[in-house]
CSV table of C-alpha atoms and ligand atoms in Angstrom, one decimal:
chain,number,residue,atom,x,y,z
A,6,MET,CA,-9.6,17.8,-1.2
A,7,SER,CA,-11.6,15.0,0.2
A,8,LEU,CA,-11.1,11.5,-1.0
A,9,LEU,CA,-14.1,9.1,-1.0
A,10,TYR,CA,-14.2,5.4,-1.2
A,11,LYS,CA,-16.3,3.0,-3.2
A,12,SER,CA,-16.9,-0.8,-3.3
A,13,THR,CA,-15.0,-2.9,-5.8
A,14,ARG,CA,-18.4,-4.5,-6.7
A,15,ASN,CA,-20.5,-1.3,-7.2
A,16,SER,CA,-19.1,2.0,-8.3
A,17,GLN,CA,-22.3,4.0,-7.4
A,18,LYS,CA,-22.3,4.4,-3.7
A,19,VAL,CA,-19.4,6.3,-2.0
A,20,VAL,CA,-18.5,6.6,1.7
A,21,THR,CA,-15.9,8.6,3.6
A,22,ALA,CA,-12.6,7.0,4.8
A,23,SER,CA,-13.8,6.8,8.4
A,24,GLU,CA,-17.0,5.0,7.2
A,25,ALA,CA,-15.0,2.6,5.2
A,26,ILE,CA,-12.8,1.8,8.2
A,27,LEU,CA,-15.8,1.2,10.4
A,28,LYS,CA,-17.6,-1.0,7.9
A,29,GLY,CA,-14.5,-3.1,6.9
A,30,LEU,CA,-16.4,-4.7,4.1
A,31,ALA,CA,-18.9,-3.1,1.8
A,32,GLU,CA,-22.5,-4.2,2.0
A,33,ASP,CA,-22.3,-5.9,-1.4
A,34,GLY,CA,-19.4,-8.0,-0.3
A,35,GLY,CA,-16.9,-5.8,-2.1
A,36,LEU,CA,-13.8,-4.1,-0.7
A,37,PHE,CA,-13.5,-0.4,-0.3
A,38,VAL,CA,-11.1,1.4,-2.6
A,39,PRO,CA,-10.3,5.1,-2.9
A,40,GLU,CA,-11.9,6.7,-5.9
A,41,GLN,CA,-8.5,7.6,-7.2
A,42,LEU,CA,-5.1,7.0,-5.7
A,43,PRO,CA,-3.6,10.1,-4.1
A,44,LYS,CA,-0.1,11.5,-4.9
A,45,LEU,CA,2.4,12.5,-2.2
A,46,ASP,CA,2.4,16.2,-1.7
A,47,VAL,CA,5.9,16.5,-0.2
A,48,THR,CA,9.3,16.3,-1.9
A,49,MET,CA,11.9,13.6,-1.6
A,50,ASP,CA,14.2,16.1,0.1
A,51,GLU,CA,11.6,16.6,2.8
A,52,LEU,CA,10.8,12.9,3.1
A,53,LYS,CA,14.4,12.0,3.5
A,54,GLU,CA,14.6,13.9,6.8
A,55,MET,CA,11.4,12.6,8.3
A,56,SER,CA,10.9,10.1,11.1
A,57,TYR,CA,8.6,7.1,10.7
A,58,GLN,CA,5.8,9.0,12.5
A,59,GLU,CA,6.2,12.1,10.3
A,60,THR,CA,6.2,9.9,7.2
A,61,ALA,CA,3.1,8.1,8.4
A,62,TYR,CA,1.3,11.5,8.7
A,63,VAL,CA,2.2,12.7,5.2
A,64,VAL,CA,1.2,9.5,3.6
A,65,MET,CA,-2.0,8.7,5.6
A,66,LYS,CA,-3.4,12.2,5.4
A,67,GLN,CA,-3.7,11.8,1.7
A,68,PHE,CA,-6.0,8.8,2.1
A,69,LEU,CA,-7.9,9.5,5.3
A,70,THR,CA,-9.1,13.0,4.4
A,71,ASP,CA,-11.9,13.2,6.9
A,72,PHE,CA,-9.6,12.8,9.9
A,73,THR,CA,-8.3,16.1,11.3
A,74,GLU,CA,-4.6,16.7,11.6
A,75,GLU,CA,-4.9,16.4,15.4
A,76,GLU,CA,-6.8,13.1,15.2
A,77,LEU,CA,-4.5,11.5,12.8
A,78,LYS,CA,-1.4,12.6,14.6
A,79,GLU,CA,-2.8,11.3,17.9
A,80,CYS,CA,-3.5,7.9,16.3
A,81,ILE,CA,0.1,7.8,15.0
A,82,GLN,CA,1.7,8.8,18.3
A,83,LYS,CA,-0.3,6.1,20.1
A,84,ALA,CA,0.6,3.4,17.6
A,85,TYR,CA,4.3,3.9,16.8
A,86,ASP,CA,5.8,4.3,20.3
A,87,SER,CA,7.9,2.2,22.6
A,88,LYS,CA,5.9,-0.9,21.8
A,89,PHE,CA,8.4,-1.1,19.0
A,90,ASP,CA,11.9,-2.2,20.1
A,91,THR,CA,13.6,0.4,17.8
A,92,GLU,CA,13.0,4.1,17.4
A,93,VAL,CA,13.2,3.8,13.6
A,94,ILE,CA,10.2,1.4,13.7
A,95,ALA,CA,11.1,-0.2,10.4
A,96,PRO,CA,14.9,-0.7,10.1
A,97,LEU,CA,16.7,-1.4,6.8
A,98,VAL,CA,19.4,-4.1,7.0
A,99,LYS,CA,21.8,-4.6,4.1
A,100,VAL,CA,22.9,-8.2,3.6
A,101,GLU,CA,25.3,-8.7,0.7
A,102,ASP,CA,23.6,-6.6,-2.1
A,103,THR,CA,20.0,-6.9,-0.8
A,104,TYR,CA,18.1,-4.5,1.5
A,105,TYR,CA,15.9,-6.2,4.0
A,106,LEU,CA,13.1,-4.0,5.4
A,107,GLU,CA,12.4,-5.4,8.8
A,108,LEU,CA,8.8,-5.0,9.7
A,109,PHE,CA,8.8,-7.2,12.8
A,110,HIS,CA,9.9,-4.9,15.6
A,111,GLY,CA,6.5,-4.4,17.1
A,112,ALA,CA,4.7,-6.0,20.0
A,113,THR,CA,4.0,-9.4,18.3
A,114,ILE,CA,7.1,-9.6,16.2
A,115,ALA,CA,5.4,-9.9,12.8
A,116,PHE,CA,4.6,-7.2,10.2
A,117,LYS,CA,0.9,-7.2,11.1
A,118,ASP,CA,1.9,-4.9,14.0
A,119,MET,CA,2.7,-2.2,11.5
A,120,ALA,CA,-1.0,-1.8,10.7
A,121,LEU,CA,-2.7,-3.3,13.7
A,122,SER,CA,-1.0,-1.1,16.3
A,123,ILE,CA,-2.8,1.9,14.6
A,124,LEU,CA,-6.1,0.3,13.5
A,125,PRO,CA,-7.8,0.3,16.9
A,126,HIS,CA,-7.1,4.0,17.2
A,127,LEU,CA,-8.3,4.8,13.7
A,128,LEU,CA,-11.4,2.7,14.3
A,129,THR,CA,-12.3,4.3,17.7
A,130,THR,CA,-11.7,7.7,16.2
A,131,ALA,CA,-13.9,6.8,13.2
A,132,ALA,CA,-16.6,5.6,15.6
A,133,LYS,CA,-16.6,8.9,17.4
A,134,LYS,CA,-16.7,10.9,14.2
A,135,ASN,CA,-19.7,8.9,13.0
A,136,HIS,CA,-21.6,9.0,16.3
A,137,VAL,CA,-21.5,5.2,16.7
A,138,THR,CA,-23.0,4.3,20.1
A,139,LYS,CA,-22.9,0.5,19.6
A,140,GLU,CA,-20.1,-1.6,20.9
A,141,ILE,CA,-17.8,-2.6,18.0
A,142,VAL,CA,-17.1,-6.3,17.7
A,143,ILE,CA,-14.0,-7.1,15.7
A,144,LEU,CA,-14.3,-10.4,14.0
A,145,THR,CA,-11.1,-11.8,12.6
A,146,ALA,CA,-9.8,-14.8,10.8
A,147,THR,CA,-6.1,-15.4,11.1
A,148,SER,CA,-3.4,-17.5,9.5
A,149,GLY,CA,-1.4,-16.9,12.7
A,150,ASP,CA,0.0,-13.4,12.9
A,151,THR,CA,-3.0,-11.1,12.4
A,152,GLY,CA,-4.7,-12.8,15.3
A,153,LYS,CA,-2.1,-11.9,17.9
A,154,ALA,CA,-1.4,-8.5,16.5
A,155,ALA,CA,-5.2,-7.7,16.5
A,156,LEU,CA,-5.6,-9.0,20.0
A,157,ALA,CA,-2.7,-7.0,21.3
A,158,GLY,CA,-4.0,-3.9,19.5
A,159,PHE,CA,-7.6,-4.2,20.7
A,160,ALA,CA,-7.1,-5.7,24.2
A,161,ASP,CA,-9.0,-3.5,26.7
A,162,VAL,CA,-9.7,-0.8,24.1
A,163,GLU,CA,-13.0,0.7,25.4
A,164,GLY,CA,-16.1,0.2,23.3
A,165,THR,CA,-14.7,-2.8,21.5
A,166,LYS,CA,-14.7,-6.6,21.7
A,167,ILE,CA,-12.5,-8.9,19.6
A,168,ILE,CA,-13.1,-12.5,18.5
A,169,VAL,CA,-10.3,-14.3,16.7
A,170,PHE,CA,-10.6,-17.6,14.7
A,171,TYR,CA,-7.4,-19.5,13.9
A,172,PRO,CA,-6.8,-22.8,12.2
A,173,LYS,CA,-6.1,-25.3,15.0
A,174,ASP,CA,-3.3,-27.2,13.2
A,175,GLY,CA,-2.2,-24.4,10.9
A,176,VAL,CA,-0.1,-22.1,13.1
A,177,SER,CA,3.2,-22.4,14.8
A,178,LYS,CA,3.5,-23.3,18.5
A,179,VAL,CA,4.7,-19.8,19.3
A,180,GLN,CA,1.9,-18.2,17.3
A,181,GLU,CA,-0.7,-20.4,19.1
A,182,LEU,CA,0.7,-19.7,22.5
A,183,GLN,CA,0.8,-16.0,21.8
A,184,MET,CA,-2.9,-16.0,21.1
A,185,VAL,CA,-4.2,-18.3,23.7
A,186,THR,CA,-2.4,-16.5,26.5
A,187,GLN,CA,-3.8,-13.1,25.5
A,188,LYS,CA,-5.1,-11.0,28.4
A,189,GLY,CA,-8.0,-8.6,28.3
A,190,GLU,CA,-11.7,-8.9,29.3
A,191,ASN,CA,-12.8,-8.0,25.8
A,192,THR,CA,-10.8,-10.7,24.0
A,193,ALA,CA,-11.9,-14.2,22.7
A,194,VAL,CA,-9.8,-16.8,20.8
A,195,VAL,CA,-11.3,-19.8,19.0
A,196,ALA,CA,-9.3,-22.7,17.5
A,197,LEU,CA,-11.1,-23.8,14.3
A,198,HIS,CA,-11.1,-27.3,13.0
A,199,GLY,CA,-10.2,-26.3,9.5
A,200,ASN,CA,-7.7,-24.3,7.5
A,201,PHE,CA,-7.3,-20.5,7.1
A,202,ASP,CA,-9.5,-20.4,4.1
A,203,HIS,CA,-12.3,-21.9,6.1
A,204,ALA,CA,-11.8,-19.3,8.8
A,205,GLN,CA,-11.7,-16.5,6.3
A,206,SER,CA,-14.8,-17.5,4.4
A,207,GLY,CA,-16.6,-18.3,7.6
A,208,VAL,CA,-15.9,-14.8,8.9
A,209,LYS,CA,-17.0,-13.3,5.6
A,210,ALA,CA,-20.2,-15.2,5.7
A,211,LEU,CA,-20.9,-13.8,9.2
A,212,PHE,CA,-20.3,-10.3,7.9
A,213,GLU,CA,-22.8,-10.9,5.1
A,214,ASP,CA,-25.4,-12.5,7.4
A,215,LYS,CA,-28.3,-9.9,7.6
A,216,LYS,CA,-30.2,-11.8,10.2
A,217,LEU,CA,-27.2,-12.0,12.5
A,218,ALA,CA,-26.6,-8.2,11.9
A,219,LYS,CA,-30.1,-7.5,13.2
A,220,GLU,CA,-29.6,-9.7,16.2
A,221,LEU,CA,-26.3,-7.9,17.0
A,222,ASP,CA,-27.9,-4.6,16.5
A,223,GLU,CA,-30.6,-5.4,19.0
A,224,ALA,CA,-28.0,-6.5,21.5
A,225,GLY,CA,-26.1,-3.3,21.1
A,226,TYR,CA,-23.3,-4.5,18.9
A,227,GLN,CA,-22.0,-4.0,15.4
A,228,PHE,CA,-19.3,-5.9,13.5
A,229,SER,CA,-16.1,-4.6,12.1
A,230,SER,CA,-13.1,-6.2,10.6
A,231,ALA,CA,-9.4,-6.1,11.5
A,232,ASN,CA,-8.5,-8.3,8.5
A,233,SER,CA,-6.4,-6.9,5.8
A,234,ILE,CA,-9.5,-6.2,3.7
A,235,ASN,CA,-10.0,-3.2,6.0
A,236,ILE,CA,-8.7,-0.1,4.3
A,237,GLY,CA,-7.6,1.0,7.7
A,238,ARG,CA,-5.0,-1.7,7.5
A,239,LEU,CA,-3.9,-1.1,4.0
A,240,VAL,CA,-3.2,2.6,4.3
A,241,PRO,CA,-0.7,2.3,7.2
A,242,GLN,CA,1.2,-0.3,5.2
A,243,VAL,CA,1.8,2.2,2.4
A,244,VAL,CA,3.9,4.2,4.8
A,245,TYR,CA,6.9,1.9,5.2
A,246,TYR,CA,7.5,1.7,1.4
A,247,VAL,CA,7.7,5.5,1.3
A,248,TYR,CA,9.9,5.5,4.4
A,249,ALA,CA,12.2,2.8,3.1
A,250,TYR,CA,12.7,4.5,-0.2
A,251,ALA,CA,13.5,7.8,1.5
A,252,LYS,CA,15.9,6.1,3.9
A,253,LEU,CA,17.8,4.4,1.0
A,254,LEU,CA,18.2,7.8,-0.5
A,255,GLN,CA,19.3,9.4,2.7
A,256,ASN,CA,21.8,6.7,3.3
A,257,GLY,CA,23.3,7.2,-0.2
A,258,GLU,CA,22.3,3.7,-1.3
A,259,ILE,CA,20.3,5.0,-4.3
A,260,LEU,CA,20.1,8.3,-6.3
A,261,GLU,CA,17.0,10.4,-6.4
A,262,GLY,CA,14.5,8.9,-8.8
A,263,GLU,CA,16.4,5.7,-9.1
A,264,PRO,CA,13.9,2.8,-9.3
A,265,ILE,CA,14.0,-0.1,-6.9
A,266,ASN,CA,12.3,-3.5,-7.0
A,267,VAL,CA,10.4,-4.9,-4.0
A,268,THR,CA,9.9,-8.6,-3.2
A,269,VAL,CA,7.1,-9.3,-0.8
A,270,PRO,CA,6.3,-12.6,0.8
A,271,THR,CA,2.6,-12.8,0.0
A,272,GLY,CA,-0.5,-14.4,1.4
A,273,ASN,CA,-3.6,-12.3,1.4
A,274,PHE,CA,-2.0,-9.8,-1.0
A,275,GLY,CA,-2.3,-6.8,1.4
A,276,ASN,CA,1.3,-6.1,1.9
A,277,ILE,CA,2.2,-6.1,-1.8
A,278,LEU,CA,-0.9,-4.1,-2.7
A,279,ALA,CA,0.4,-1.4,-0.3
A,280,ALA,CA,3.6,-1.4,-2.3
A,281,TYR,CA,1.6,-0.9,-5.5
A,282,TYR,CA,-0.2,2.0,-3.9
A,283,ALA,CA,3.1,3.5,-2.8
A,284,LYS,CA,4.1,3.3,-6.5
A,285,GLN,CA,1.0,5.1,-7.6
A,286,MET,CA,1.7,7.8,-5.0
A,287,GLY,CA,5.0,8.5,-6.7
A,288,ILE,CA,7.6,6.2,-5.2
A,289,PRO,CA,9.9,4.8,-8.0
A,290,ILE,CA,9.2,1.1,-7.6
A,291,GLN,CA,9.8,-0.8,-10.8
A,292,LYS,CA,8.9,-4.4,-10.3
A,293,LEU,CA,6.6,-5.7,-7.6
A,294,ILE,CA,7.7,-9.3,-7.1
A,295,CYS,CA,5.1,-11.4,-5.5
A,296,ALA,CA,6.6,-14.4,-3.6
A,297,SER,CA,4.5,-17.4,-2.7
A,298,ASN,CA,5.3,-20.6,-0.9
A,299,GLU,CA,4.0,-24.0,-2.2
A,300,ASN,CA,0.5,-22.6,-2.2
A,301,LYS,CA,1.4,-20.9,-5.4
A,302,VAL,CA,-2.0,-19.7,-6.7
A,303,LEU,CA,-0.7,-16.2,-7.2
A,304,PHE,CA,2.4,-17.4,-9.1
A,305,ASP,CA,0.1,-19.4,-11.5
A,306,PHE,CA,-2.2,-16.4,-11.8
A,307,PHE,CA,0.5,-14.0,-12.8
A,308,GLU,CA,1.8,-16.6,-15.3
A,309,THR,CA,-1.5,-17.5,-16.9
A,310,GLY,CA,-4.2,-14.9,-16.0
A,311,LYS,CA,-6.2,-17.6,-14.5
A,312,TYR,CA,-6.9,-17.7,-10.8
A,313,ASP,CA,-7.7,-21.2,-9.6
A,314,LYS,CA,-8.0,-22.2,-6.0
A,315,ASN,CA,-9.0,-25.8,-6.9
A,316,ARG,CA,-6.0,-27.5,-5.6
A,317,GLU,CA,-4.6,-29.1,-2.5
A,318,PHE,CA,-4.0,-26.8,0.4
A,319,VAL,CA,-0.4,-27.3,1.6
A,320,LEU,CA,0.7,-26.7,5.2
A,321,THR,CA,4.2,-25.1,5.0
A,322,SER,CA,6.8,-23.7,7.3
A,323,SER,CA,5.5,-20.2,6.3
A,324,PRO,CA,2.0,-20.7,7.6
A,325,SER,CA,1.0,-17.0,7.4
A,326,MET,CA,1.2,-17.4,3.6
A,327,ASP,CA,-0.8,-20.7,3.5
A,328,ILE,CA,-3.7,-19.1,1.6
A,329,LEU,CA,-5.6,-20.1,-1.5
A,330,VAL,CA,-7.9,-17.1,-1.7
A,331,SER,CA,-6.0,-13.9,-1.5
A,332,SER,CA,-8.7,-11.4,-0.6
A,333,ASN,CA,-6.8,-8.2,-1.4
A,334,LEU,CA,-6.2,-9.3,-5.0
A,335,GLU,CA,-9.8,-8.2,-5.6
A,336,ARG,CA,-8.6,-4.6,-5.3
A,337,LEU,CA,-6.0,-5.1,-8.1
A,338,ILE,CA,-8.5,-6.9,-10.3
A,339,TYR,CA,-10.9,-4.0,-9.9
A,340,THR,CA,-8.2,-1.5,-10.8
A,341,VAL,CA,-7.0,-3.4,-13.9
A,342,SER,CA,-10.6,-3.9,-15.0
A,343,GLY,CA,-10.7,-0.1,-15.4
A,344,GLN,CA,-12.6,0.2,-12.1
A,345,ASP,CA,-15.5,-1.8,-13.5
A,346,GLY,CA,-17.5,-2.9,-10.4
A,347,GLU,CA,-19.8,-5.1,-12.4
A,348,LYS,CA,-17.0,-7.0,-14.2
A,349,ASN,CA,-15.1,-7.5,-11.0
A,350,ALA,CA,-18.3,-8.8,-9.2
A,351,GLN,CA,-18.6,-11.4,-12.0
A,352,PHE,CA,-15.1,-12.7,-11.4
A,353,MET,CA,-15.7,-12.8,-7.7
A,354,GLU,CA,-18.9,-14.7,-8.2
A,355,GLU,CA,-17.1,-17.2,-10.4
A,356,LEU,CA,-14.5,-17.6,-7.7
A,357,LYS,CA,-17.2,-18.3,-5.2
A,358,THR,CA,-19.1,-20.8,-7.3
A,359,LYS,CA,-16.4,-22.4,-9.4
A,360,GLY,CA,-13.3,-21.6,-7.4
A,361,ALA,CA,-11.7,-20.0,-10.5
A,362,TYR,CA,-11.8,-17.1,-13.0
A,363,GLU,CA,-9.8,-15.9,-15.8
A,364,ILE,CA,-9.0,-12.3,-16.6
A,365,THR,CA,-8.8,-10.8,-20.1
A,366,PRO,CA,-5.5,-10.3,-21.9
A,367,ASP,CA,-6.0,-6.5,-21.5
A,368,MET,CA,-6.3,-6.8,-17.8
A,369,LYS,CA,-3.2,-9.1,-17.6
A,370,GLU,CA,-1.2,-6.6,-19.5
A,371,ARG,CA,-2.1,-3.9,-17.1
A,372,MET,CA,-0.6,-6.0,-14.3
A,373,GLY,CA,2.8,-5.8,-16.0
A,374,ASP,CA,4.4,-4.3,-12.9
A,375,PHE,CA,3.9,-7.6,-11.1
A,376,VAL,CA,6.1,-10.6,-11.3
A,377,GLY,CA,5.2,-13.9,-9.6
A,378,GLY,CA,7.6,-16.4,-8.0
A,379,PHE,CA,7.6,-19.2,-5.5
A,380,ALA,CA,9.8,-21.2,-3.3
A,381,THR,CA,9.4,-24.8,-2.3
A,382,GLU,CA,10.0,-25.9,1.3
A,383,THR,CA,13.5,-27.1,0.4
A,384,GLU,CA,14.4,-23.9,-1.3
A,385,THR,CA,13.1,-21.9,1.6
A,386,ALA,CA,15.2,-23.9,4.1
A,387,GLN,CA,18.2,-23.7,1.8
A,388,MET,CA,17.9,-19.9,1.7
A,389,ILE,CA,17.9,-19.6,5.5
A,390,HIS,CA,20.8,-22.0,5.7
A,391,ASP,CA,23.0,-20.4,3.0
A,392,THR,CA,22.3,-16.8,4.2
A,393,TYR,CA,23.2,-17.7,7.7
A,394,HIS,CA,26.4,-19.6,6.8
A,395,ASN,CA,27.5,-16.9,4.3
A,396,THR,CA,26.6,-13.7,6.3
A,397,GLY,CA,25.5,-14.6,9.8
A,398,TYR,CA,22.1,-13.0,9.1
A,399,VAL,CA,19.2,-15.2,10.3
A,400,MET,CA,15.8,-14.7,8.6
A,401,ASP,CA,12.4,-16.3,9.2
A,402,THR,CA,10.7,-18.7,6.8
A,403,HIS,CA,8.4,-16.1,5.2
A,404,THR,CA,11.2,-13.7,4.6
A,405,ALA,CA,13.2,-16.6,3.2
A,406,VAL,CA,10.5,-17.3,0.6
A,407,ALA,CA,10.9,-13.8,-0.6
A,408,ALA,CA,14.6,-13.8,-0.5
A,409,TYR,CA,14.8,-16.9,-2.6
A,410,VAL,CA,12.3,-15.6,-5.1
A,411,CYS,CA,14.2,-12.3,-5.4
A,412,LYS,CA,17.5,-14.1,-6.0
A,413,LYS,CA,16.0,-16.4,-8.6
A,414,TYR,CA,14.4,-13.4,-10.3
A,415,GLN,CA,17.8,-11.7,-10.5
A,416,GLU,CA,19.5,-14.8,-11.9
A,417,GLU,CA,16.9,-15.4,-14.5
A,418,THR,CA,16.4,-11.8,-15.7
A,419,LYS,CA,19.8,-10.3,-15.1
A,420,ASP,CA,17.9,-7.3,-13.8
A,421,THR,CA,20.4,-5.2,-11.8
A,422,THR,CA,17.9,-2.9,-10.2
A,423,LYS,CA,18.4,-2.6,-6.4
A,424,GLU,CA,16.3,-5.0,-4.5
A,425,LEU,CA,14.3,-4.5,-1.3
A,426,VAL,CA,13.1,-7.7,0.3
A,427,VAL,CA,10.3,-7.3,2.8
A,428,SER,CA,11.1,-9.1,6.0
A,429,THR,CA,7.8,-9.9,7.7
A,430,ALA,CA,8.5,-11.9,10.8
A,431,SER,CA,11.2,-12.4,13.5
A,432,PRO,CA,13.0,-15.7,13.2
A,433,TYR,CA,12.0,-16.3,16.9
A,434,LYS,CA,8.4,-16.7,15.8
A,435,PHE,CA,9.2,-19.7,13.7
A,436,VAL,CA,12.2,-20.8,15.7
A,437,LYS,CA,11.8,-24.6,15.0
A,438,SER,CA,11.8,-24.3,11.2
A,439,VAL,CA,14.5,-21.7,11.2
A,440,MET,CA,16.9,-23.6,13.5
A,441,THR,CA,16.3,-26.9,11.6
A,442,ALA,CA,17.1,-25.1,8.3
A,443,ILE,CA,20.4,-23.9,9.8
A,444,ASP,CA,21.3,-27.3,11.1
A,445,ASP,CA,19.0,-30.4,10.9
A,446,ASN,CA,20.4,-31.7,14.1
A,447,TYR,CA,18.0,-29.3,15.8
A,448,ALA,CA,15.0,-31.2,14.3
A,449,SER,CA,14.6,-33.4,17.3
A,450,GLU,CA,14.8,-30.6,19.9
A,451,GLU,CA,11.8,-29.1,21.7
A,452,GLU,CA,10.7,-25.7,20.3
A,453,PHE,CA,11.4,-23.7,23.4
A,454,ALA,CA,14.8,-25.2,23.9
A,455,LEU,CA,15.8,-23.7,20.6
A,456,ILE,CA,15.1,-20.1,21.6
A,457,GLN,CA,18.4,-19.9,23.5
A,458,GLU,CA,20.2,-21.5,20.6
A,459,LEU,CA,18.8,-18.9,18.2
A,460,GLU,CA,19.9,-16.2,20.5
A,461,ARG,CA,23.4,-17.7,20.5
A,462,VAL,CA,23.7,-18.2,16.7
A,463,SER,CA,22.1,-14.9,15.6
A,464,GLY,CA,23.4,-12.6,18.3
A,465,VAL,CA,20.0,-11.0,18.4
A,466,GLU,CA,18.5,-10.8,21.9
A,467,VAL,CA,15.3,-12.8,22.6
A,468,PRO,CA,12.4,-10.3,22.1
A,469,ASN,CA,9.9,-9.5,24.8
A,470,ALA,CA,7.1,-11.1,22.8
A,471,ILE,CA,8.8,-14.4,23.3
A,472,LYS,CA,9.8,-13.9,27.0
A,473,GLU,CA,6.2,-13.1,27.8
A,474,ILE,CA,4.7,-16.3,26.6
A,475,GLN,CA,7.3,-18.6,28.1
A,476,ASN,CA,5.5,-18.6,31.5
A,477,ALA,CA,2.1,-17.2,30.7
A,478,ASN,CA,-1.2,-19.0,31.5
A,479,VAL,CA,-3.5,-20.4,28.8
A,480,LEU,CA,-6.6,-18.3,29.0
A,481,HIS,CA,-8.5,-19.4,25.9
A,482,THR,CA,-9.5,-23.0,25.2
A,483,ARG,CA,-12.5,-22.7,22.9
A,484,GLU,CA,-12.6,-24.8,19.8
A,485,CYS,CA,-15.2,-25.1,17.0
A,486,ASP,CA,-16.1,-26.8,13.8
A,487,THR,CA,-16.3,-24.7,10.6
A,488,ASP,CA,-20.1,-24.9,10.5
A,489,LYS,CA,-20.5,-23.7,14.1
A,490,MET,CA,-18.8,-20.3,13.9
A,491,LYS,CA,-22.1,-18.4,14.1
A,492,GLU,CA,-23.2,-20.3,17.3
A,493,ILE,CA,-19.9,-19.6,19.0
A,494,VAL,CA,-19.9,-15.9,18.2
A,495,LYS,CA,-23.4,-15.7,19.7
A,496,GLU,CA,-22.3,-17.6,22.7
A,497,ILE,CA,-19.3,-15.3,23.2
A,498,LEU,CA,-21.5,-12.2,22.9
A,499,LYS,CA,-24.2,-13.8,25.1
A,500,ILE,CA,-26.8,-13.4,22.4
A,501,SER,CA,-29.4,-16.1,22.7
B,601,LIG,C1,0.5,-11.9,7.0
B,601,LIG,C2,1.9,-12.3,6.7
B,601,LIG,C3,2.3,-12.4,5.4
B,601,LIG,C4,1.4,-12.2,4.2
B,601,LIG,O1,1.0,-10.9,4.1
B,601,LIG,P1,-0.2,-10.5,3.2
B,601,LIG,O2,-0.4,-9.0,3.4
B,601,LIG,O3,-1.4,-11.3,3.7
B,601,LIG,O4,0.1,-10.9,1.8
B,601,LIG,C5,3.7,-12.7,5.2
B,601,LIG,N1,4.5,-13.0,6.2
B,601,LIG,C6,4.1,-12.9,7.5
B,601,LIG,C7,5.0,-13.2,8.6
B,601,LIG,C8,2.8,-12.6,7.8
B,601,LIG,O5,2.4,-12.5,9.1
């Protein structure tokens, strides 16, 4: 059975999975969604025994039906290999009564590696299948982690170039160094004088710029996206929810069919949407708990049904979640509107023009699986502090937002369902905030000096990703204003 994809803003035109991956964004500005969500075609008994790579295959083949078995398996083998520092790829760690799904064991120590280590392979395979002869230019906006993971994934991949925009003052020191030291002839990194939303809307505007597309075409290029709007990022993320459930079962932590809740530290809504897809595929996930930091647009949305980005943008200690426009939410809006492209397009138009929209009570009811929560900066730091002092486990700021929201949800609802908290970054990536939360005497110390301290207190060895940047040269120094993104892209691609 082949599965086709359509745009969230127009239900008429369909494309194959490989076309959807290549395009990134639909021509009408919508996101690609599968016509219907597939079910798993293997049993829990079979899943229980599977490795991460085997699980990836049985999940992804249901979505990417125009990839051959050989193609898909090759992509998976190339992605989930020794770049990860553990054979299990996504380990589960039990701390008190909560299961942490650690998704930061890849090359850049954040969960973006889970999808971005495979996306370049999916994309180049898709290009071959569709006889694309042009060089693919990956254009990406990042709140910090996507940028490095995409750069690492695409560096020196033949037939591709990658350009990353990050908010100059909106990322951690480690995140910035990881990006500006990136090697590879085909890579470019630009510091934007703006926040993540500026970067993301600027990149979206470049994708929608017909004149630019023509100029690129004439120069032998075509754009594609590595942002989480690309279906080629979303699909690999479904895998770890299936895998985690099967491992909980295999380890005797749950009984077959027993529901679990998942709490996801959320920014662009990609990770939690993947959990929602896993649920549709047949994984018994009860509540999808959407955790925000002080940029709590999503919390307010789940409370009221009104999405309103007209508010102050807060820079927090969990910068990868400092987002006011969560792009992937559009896929959920589309689903709960009864796959009504026109209606969804109207909401998105309102978002663009007024910065807000309000869904109907019916639609809100269909989102009943979701629960919103948020953590303030103080609560986030307290969570890191208390967990460390009570258990010795050190978590990063993003994970701490989720852990706090999960704890609060349990206290308020008395829900005793087993809880999976998605752990999205290594504490080493946000070492200053993490160490200061553990003990505020660290606040005056220099960021790099704290790395050894973190190793000492956590007992977790300094990851390679950190060792690499300690002595690396800065290779990228470009900066630009938010209204000059087009010019800088043309300069990088040497289009006059
Ligand atoms: C990207 C990111 C998030 C947010 O994930 P979304 O899929 O954008 O919701 C959370 N934590 C970390 C560390 C991230 O890099």
